[in-house]
Amino acid sequence: MAYAGLTAERLTRAGAELADEVGFDQVTVSELARRFDVKVASLYSHLKNSRDLKTRIALLALEELADRAADALAGRAGKDALTAFGHVYRDYAHEHPGRYTAAQFRLDPEAAAASAGGRHSQMTRAILRGYDLTEPDQTHAVRLLGSVFHGFVSLELAGGFSHSAPDAEESWARVLDSLDALLRNWPAP
């Protein structure tokens, strides 16, 4: 039978692949059971419910993104680091749209604390040290970068930039240039 060797990790990875294929909102334990040609009840020894599955996919996505970002940032600073960081998020979203959506999933406080979300924040703050920002400006800048990256990528994935010139790639380059200029000349309160 197809269910031999099922584990929570294998189900999470299959759920992540399913999210990339059909969208994160469509991922359920029932749909996953269909993929493995097993009864839903047989998955409940590995997963509590669909929320547990989605939480696991979110944690996987956050970990994958953090690992990619860490690799991309190694040895970089300033605009080079900022650009690499932005490209990691954008590229990941294009390669794994369902997982990218999963990375935005609202986690309970305990899961959030144990997630790679803290690594994302630390890396963003490391980039911002190159711009000599102190608190509370650093926190404002972390929020700005997250908002701009996520906003651009979300609009792009939804097809929001596909109907007009110039190409989204040109706009993305300008967004990164503008963020760098803003961070170098951060306005005083």
PDB file of C-alpha atoms in Angstrom:
ATOM      1  CA  MET A   1       0.000   0.000   0.000  1.00  0.00           C
ATOM      2  CA  ALA A   2       1.191   3.572  -0.715  1.00  0.00           C
ATOM      3  CA  TYR A   3       1.172   4.639   2.933  1.00  0.00           C
ATOM      4  CA  ALA A   4       4.272   2.696   3.982  1.00  0.00           C
ATOM      5  CA  GLY A   5       6.956   5.041   5.231  1.00  0.00           C
ATOM      6  CA  LEU A   6       4.711   7.989   5.956  1.00  0.00           C
ATOM      7  CA  THR A   7       6.161  10.397   8.475  1.00  0.00           C
ATOM      8  CA  ALA A   8       5.248  13.895   9.577  1.00  0.00           C
ATOM      9  CA  GLU A   9       8.262  15.205   7.652  1.00  0.00           C
ATOM     10  CA  ARG A  10       7.348  13.369   4.461  1.00  0.00           C
ATOM     11  CA  LEU A  11       3.751  14.586   4.738  1.00  0.00           C
ATOM     12  CA  THR A  12       4.950  18.153   5.350  1.00  0.00           C
ATOM     13  CA  ARG A  13       7.147  18.090   2.258  1.00  0.00           C
ATOM     14  CA  ALA A  14       4.324  16.597   0.194  1.00  0.00           C
ATOM     15  CA  GLY A  15       2.000  19.280   1.577  1.00  0.00           C
ATOM     16  CA  ALA A  16       4.513  21.954   0.565  1.00  0.00           C
ATOM     17  CA  GLU A  17       4.659  20.542  -2.966  1.00  0.00           C
ATOM     18  CA  LEU A  18       0.867  20.459  -3.035  1.00  0.00           C
ATOM     19  CA  ALA A  19       0.768  24.096  -1.904  1.00  0.00           C
ATOM     20  CA  ASP A  20       3.048  25.060  -4.795  1.00  0.00           C
ATOM     21  CA  GLU A  21       0.789  23.197  -7.237  1.00  0.00           C
ATOM     22  CA  VAL A  22      -2.703  24.177  -6.093  1.00  0.00           C
ATOM     23  CA  GLY A  23      -2.201  27.035  -3.640  1.00  0.00           C
ATOM     24  CA  PHE A  24      -1.634  27.030   0.091  1.00  0.00           C
ATOM     25  CA  ASP A  25      -5.293  27.706   0.861  1.00  0.00           C
ATOM     26  CA  GLN A  26      -6.270  24.458  -0.866  1.00  0.00           C
ATOM     27  CA  VAL A  27      -3.985  22.259   1.249  1.00  0.00           C
ATOM     28  CA  THR A  28      -5.885  19.932   3.578  1.00  0.00           C
ATOM     29  CA  VAL A  29      -5.258  16.605   5.242  1.00  0.00           C
ATOM     30  CA  SER A  30      -7.993  15.152   3.002  1.00  0.00           C
ATOM     31  CA  GLU A  31      -6.246  16.349  -0.159  1.00  0.00           C
ATOM     32  CA  LEU A  32      -2.941  14.995   1.098  1.00  0.00           C
ATOM     33  CA  ALA A  33      -4.554  11.620   1.837  1.00  0.00           C
ATOM     34  CA  ARG A  34      -5.808  11.528  -1.774  1.00  0.00           C
ATOM     35  CA  ARG A  35      -2.245  12.169  -2.970  1.00  0.00           C
ATOM     36  CA  PHE A  36      -0.959   9.177  -1.016  1.00  0.00           C
ATOM     37  CA  ASP A  37      -4.039   7.076  -1.813  1.00  0.00           C
ATOM     38  CA  VAL A  38      -4.716   6.453   1.873  1.00  0.00           C
ATOM     39  CA  LYS A  39      -7.606   7.078   4.198  1.00  0.00           C
ATOM     40  CA  VAL A  40      -7.582  10.410   6.019  1.00  0.00           C
ATOM     41  CA  ALA A  41      -7.592   8.613   9.364  1.00  0.00           C
ATOM     42  CA  SER A  42      -4.220   7.029   8.574  1.00  0.00           C
ATOM     43  CA  LEU A  43      -2.601  10.489   8.475  1.00  0.00           C
ATOM     44  CA  TYR A  44      -3.826  11.475  11.923  1.00  0.00           C
ATOM     45  CA  SER A  45      -1.080   9.440  13.571  1.00  0.00           C
ATOM     46  CA  HIS A  46       1.336  11.952  11.991  1.00  0.00           C
ATOM     47  CA  LEU A  47      -0.731  15.161  11.831  1.00  0.00           C
ATOM     48  CA  LYS A  48      -3.319  16.602  14.200  1.00  0.00           C
ATOM     49  CA  ASN A  49      -5.423  18.330  11.536  1.00  0.00           C
ATOM     50  CA  SER A  50      -5.172  20.652   8.523  1.00  0.00           C
ATOM     51  CA  ARG A  51      -4.021  23.566  10.701  1.00  0.00           C
ATOM     52  CA  ASP A  52      -1.157  21.420  12.015  1.00  0.00           C
ATOM     53  CA  LEU A  53      -0.228  20.542   8.420  1.00  0.00           C
ATOM     54  CA  LYS A  54      -0.310  24.205   7.393  1.00  0.00           C
ATOM     55  CA  THR A  55       1.773  25.193  10.411  1.00  0.00           C
ATOM     56  CA  ARG A  56       4.362  22.575   9.491  1.00  0.00           C
ATOM     57  CA  ILE A  57       4.457  23.828   5.889  1.00  0.00           C
ATOM     58  CA  ALA A  58       4.856  27.402   7.141  1.00  0.00           C
ATOM     59  CA  LEU A  59       7.749  26.366   9.389  1.00  0.00           C
ATOM     60  CA  LEU A  60       9.382  24.526   6.486  1.00  0.00           C
ATOM     61  CA  ALA A  61       9.015  27.551   4.210  1.00  0.00           C
ATOM     62  CA  LEU A  62      10.463  29.918   6.824  1.00  0.00           C
ATOM     63  CA  GLU A  63      13.416  27.559   7.320  1.00  0.00           C
ATOM     64  CA  GLU A  64      14.051  27.239   3.581  1.00  0.00           C
ATOM     65  CA  LEU A  65      13.897  31.007   3.126  1.00  0.00           C
ATOM     66  CA  ALA A  66      16.229  31.621   6.076  1.00  0.00           C
ATOM     67  CA  ASP A  67      18.752  29.099   4.748  1.00  0.00           C
ATOM     68  CA  ARG A  68      18.694  30.693   1.291  1.00  0.00           C
ATOM     69  CA  ALA A  69      19.014  34.182   2.733  1.00  0.00           C
ATOM     70  CA  ALA A  70      21.936  33.183   4.954  1.00  0.00           C
ATOM     71  CA  ASP A  71      23.762  31.700   1.967  1.00  0.00           C
ATOM     72  CA  ALA A  72      23.044  34.767  -0.179  1.00  0.00           C
ATOM     73  CA  LEU A  73      24.167  37.228   2.496  1.00  0.00           C
ATOM     74  CA  ALA A  74      27.456  35.538   3.369  1.00  0.00           C
ATOM     75  CA  GLY A  75      30.250  38.072   2.884  1.00  0.00           C
ATOM     76  CA  ARG A  76      27.977  40.858   1.636  1.00  0.00           C
ATOM     77  CA  ALA A  77      27.197  44.264   3.085  1.00  0.00           C
ATOM     78  CA  GLY A  78      25.323  47.439   2.229  1.00  0.00           C
ATOM     79  CA  LYS A  79      23.462  47.593  -1.051  1.00  0.00           C
ATOM     80  CA  ASP A  80      24.921  44.276  -2.178  1.00  0.00           C
ATOM     81  CA  ALA A  81      23.416  42.549   0.879  1.00  0.00           C
ATOM     82  CA  LEU A  82      20.114  44.379   0.540  1.00  0.00           C
ATOM     83  CA  THR A  83      19.831  43.379  -3.118  1.00  0.00           C
ATOM     84  CA  ALA A  84      20.752  39.747  -2.431  1.00  0.00           C
ATOM     85  CA  PHE A  85      18.195  39.589   0.381  1.00  0.00           C
ATOM     86  CA  GLY A  86      15.454  41.009  -1.828  1.00  0.00           C
ATOM     87  CA  HIS A  87      16.268  38.583  -4.632  1.00  0.00           C
ATOM     88  CA  VAL A  88      16.067  35.623  -2.250  1.00  0.00           C
ATOM     89  CA  TYR A  89      12.491  36.484  -1.327  1.00  0.00           C
ATOM     90  CA  ARG A  90      11.407  37.253  -4.863  1.00  0.00           C
ATOM     91  CA  ASP A  91      13.059  34.172  -6.367  1.00  0.00           C
ATOM     92  CA  TYR A  92      11.658  31.891  -3.665  1.00  0.00           C
ATOM     93  CA  ALA A  93       8.154  33.262  -4.238  1.00  0.00           C
ATOM     94  CA  HIS A  94       8.411  32.589  -7.963  1.00  0.00           C
ATOM     95  CA  GLU A  95       9.829  29.095  -7.487  1.00  0.00           C
ATOM     96  CA  HIS A  96       7.510  28.126  -4.619  1.00  0.00           C
ATOM     97  CA  PRO A  97       4.381  30.297  -4.646  1.00  0.00           C
ATOM     98  CA  GLY A  98       2.455  28.080  -2.230  1.00  0.00           C
ATOM     99  CA  ARG A  99       5.321  27.871   0.224  1.00  0.00           C
ATOM    100  CA  TYR A 100       5.838  31.611  -0.023  1.00  0.00           C
ATOM    101  CA  THR A 101       2.199  32.106   0.945  1.00  0.00           C
ATOM    102  CA  ALA A 102       2.715  29.593   3.756  1.00  0.00           C
ATOM    103  CA  ALA A 103       5.572  31.701   5.110  1.00  0.00           C
ATOM    104  CA  GLN A 104       2.971  34.423   5.806  1.00  0.00           C
ATOM    105  CA  PHE A 105       0.711  32.015   7.746  1.00  0.00           C
ATOM    106  CA  ARG A 106      -0.152  33.284  11.211  1.00  0.00           C
ATOM    107  CA  LEU A 107       1.557  31.000  13.705  1.00  0.00           C
ATOM    108  CA  ASP A 108       0.623  30.610  17.325  1.00  0.00           C
ATOM    109  CA  PRO A 109       3.134  32.292  19.671  1.00  0.00           C
ATOM    110  CA  GLU A 110       4.901  29.062  20.598  1.00  0.00           C
ATOM    111  CA  ALA A 111       5.370  27.952  16.984  1.00  0.00           C
ATOM    112  CA  ALA A 112       6.450  31.456  15.982  1.00  0.00           C
ATOM    113  CA  ALA A 113       9.075  31.548  18.722  1.00  0.00           C
ATOM    114  CA  ALA A 114      10.488  28.201  17.579  1.00  0.00           C
ATOM    115  CA  SER A 115      10.408  29.134  13.877  1.00  0.00           C
ATOM    116  CA  ALA A 116      13.097  30.551  11.607  1.00  0.00           C
ATOM    117  CA  GLY A 117      11.245  33.874  11.718  1.00  0.00           C
ATOM    118  CA  GLY A 118      13.765  35.137  14.249  1.00  0.00           C
ATOM    119  CA  ARG A 119      16.586  34.355  11.825  1.00  0.00           C
ATOM    120  CA  HIS A 120      14.859  36.475   9.166  1.00  0.00           C
ATOM    121  CA  SER A 121      14.688  39.394  11.565  1.00  0.00           C
ATOM    122  CA  GLN A 122      18.331  38.961  12.611  1.00  0.00           C
ATOM    123  CA  MET A 123      19.485  38.894   8.989  1.00  0.00           C
ATOM    124  CA  THR A 124      17.446  41.979   8.154  1.00  0.00           C
ATOM    125  CA  ARG A 125      18.943  43.774  11.145  1.00  0.00           C
ATOM    126  CA  ALA A 126      22.422  42.666  10.083  1.00  0.00           C
ATOM    127  CA  ILE A 127      21.849  44.268   6.676  1.00  0.00           C
ATOM    128  CA  LEU A 128      20.633  47.451   8.354  1.00  0.00           C
ATOM    129  CA  ARG A 129      23.771  47.716  10.511  1.00  0.00           C
ATOM    130  CA  GLY A 130      25.519  48.610   7.271  1.00  0.00           C
ATOM    131  CA  TYR A 131      23.278  51.676   7.109  1.00  0.00           C
ATOM    132  CA  ASP A 132      24.044  52.838  10.670  1.00  0.00           C
ATOM    133  CA  LEU A 133      20.443  52.760  11.847  1.00  0.00           C
ATOM    134  CA  THR A 134      19.700  52.621  15.545  1.00  0.00           C
ATOM    135  CA  GLU A 135      16.467  51.886  17.357  1.00  0.00           C
ATOM    136  CA  PRO A 136      13.637  52.611  16.809  1.00  0.00           C
ATOM    137  CA  ASP A 137      14.614  53.429  13.208  1.00  0.00           C
ATOM    138  CA  GLN A 138      16.000  49.938  12.695  1.00  0.00           C
ATOM    139  CA  THR A 139      12.629  48.391  13.589  1.00  0.00           C
ATOM    140  CA  HIS A 140      10.858  50.810  11.258  1.00  0.00           C
ATOM    141  CA  ALA A 141      13.276  49.847   8.474  1.00  0.00           C
ATOM    142  CA  VAL A 142      12.776  46.101   9.096  1.00  0.00           C
ATOM    143  CA  ARG A 143       9.035  46.641   8.680  1.00  0.00           C
ATOM    144  CA  LEU A 144       9.561  48.776   5.585  1.00  0.00           C
ATOM    145  CA  LEU A 145      11.719  46.179   3.855  1.00  0.00           C
ATOM    146  CA  GLY A 146       9.313  43.358   4.677  1.00  0.00           C
ATOM    147  CA  SER A 147       6.366  45.380   3.458  1.00  0.00           C
ATOM    148  CA  VAL A 148       8.003  46.444   0.213  1.00  0.00           C
ATOM    149  CA  PHE A 149       9.408  43.002  -0.626  1.00  0.00           C
ATOM    150  CA  HIS A 150       6.161  41.229   0.196  1.00  0.00           C
ATOM    151  CA  GLY A 151       3.996  43.835  -1.502  1.00  0.00           C
ATOM    152  CA  PHE A 152       5.969  43.818  -4.732  1.00  0.00           C
ATOM    153  CA  VAL A 153       6.176  40.023  -4.876  1.00  0.00           C
ATOM    154  CA  SER A 154       2.486  39.556  -4.055  1.00  0.00           C
ATOM    155  CA  LEU A 155       1.381  41.997  -6.732  1.00  0.00           C
ATOM    156  CA  GLU A 156       3.748  40.450  -9.244  1.00  0.00           C
ATOM    157  CA  LEU A 157       2.563  36.890  -8.518  1.00  0.00           C
ATOM    158  CA  ALA A 158      -1.048  38.024  -8.881  1.00  0.00           C
ATOM    159  CA  GLY A 159      -0.247  39.345 -12.358  1.00  0.00           C
ATOM    160  CA  GLY A 160      -0.456  42.980 -11.341  1.00  0.00           C
ATOM    161  CA  PHE A 161       2.562  44.029 -13.395  1.00  0.00           C
ATOM    162  CA  SER A 162       2.014  41.881 -16.472  1.00  0.00           C
ATOM    163  CA  HIS A 163      -0.235  44.264 -18.374  1.00  0.00           C
ATOM    164  CA  SER A 164       2.023  47.251 -18.877  1.00  0.00           C
ATOM    165  CA  ALA A 165       5.542  48.369 -19.642  1.00  0.00           C
ATOM    166  CA  PRO A 166       8.173  48.658 -18.344  1.00  0.00           C
ATOM    167  CA  ASP A 167       8.982  45.109 -17.367  1.00  0.00           C
ATOM    168  CA  ALA A 168       8.656  44.192 -13.678  1.00  0.00           C
ATOM    169  CA  GLU A 169      12.381  43.403 -13.590  1.00  0.00           C
ATOM    170  CA  GLU A 170      13.158  47.052 -14.312  1.00  0.00           C
ATOM    171  CA  SER A 171      10.768  48.187 -11.577  1.00  0.00           C
ATOM    172  CA  TRP A 172      12.321  45.692  -9.135  1.00  0.00           C
ATOM    173  CA  ALA A 173      15.793  47.102  -9.799  1.00  0.00           C
ATOM    174  CA  ARG A 174      14.472  50.613  -9.141  1.00  0.00           C
ATOM    175  CA  VAL A 175      12.761  49.489  -5.941  1.00  0.00           C
ATOM    176  CA  LEU A 176      16.052  48.086  -4.642  1.00  0.00           C
ATOM    177  CA  ASP A 177      17.955  51.233  -5.662  1.00  0.00           C
ATOM    178  CA  SER A 178      15.340  53.394  -3.958  1.00  0.00           C
ATOM    179  CA  LEU A 179      15.435  51.363  -0.754  1.00  0.00           C
ATOM    180  CA  ASP A 180      19.218  51.634  -0.662  1.00  0.00           C
ATOM    181  CA  ALA A 181      19.058  55.415  -1.168  1.00  0.00           C
ATOM    182  CA  LEU A 182      16.388  55.773   1.511  1.00  0.00           C
ATOM    183  CA  LEU A 183      18.333  53.693   4.027  1.00  0.00           C
ATOM    184  CA  ARG A 184      21.533  55.671   3.369  1.00  0.00           C
ATOM    185  CA  ASN A 185      19.653  58.930   3.942  1.00  0.00           C
ATOM    186  CA  TRP A 186      17.162  57.799   6.593  1.00  0.00           C
ATOM    187  CA  PRO A 187      15.124  60.813   7.686  1.00  0.00           C
ATOM    188  CA  ALA A 188      15.547  62.084  11.225  1.00  0.00           C
ATOM    189  CA  PRO A 189      12.429  61.831  13.409  1.00  0.00           C
TER     190      PRO A 189
END
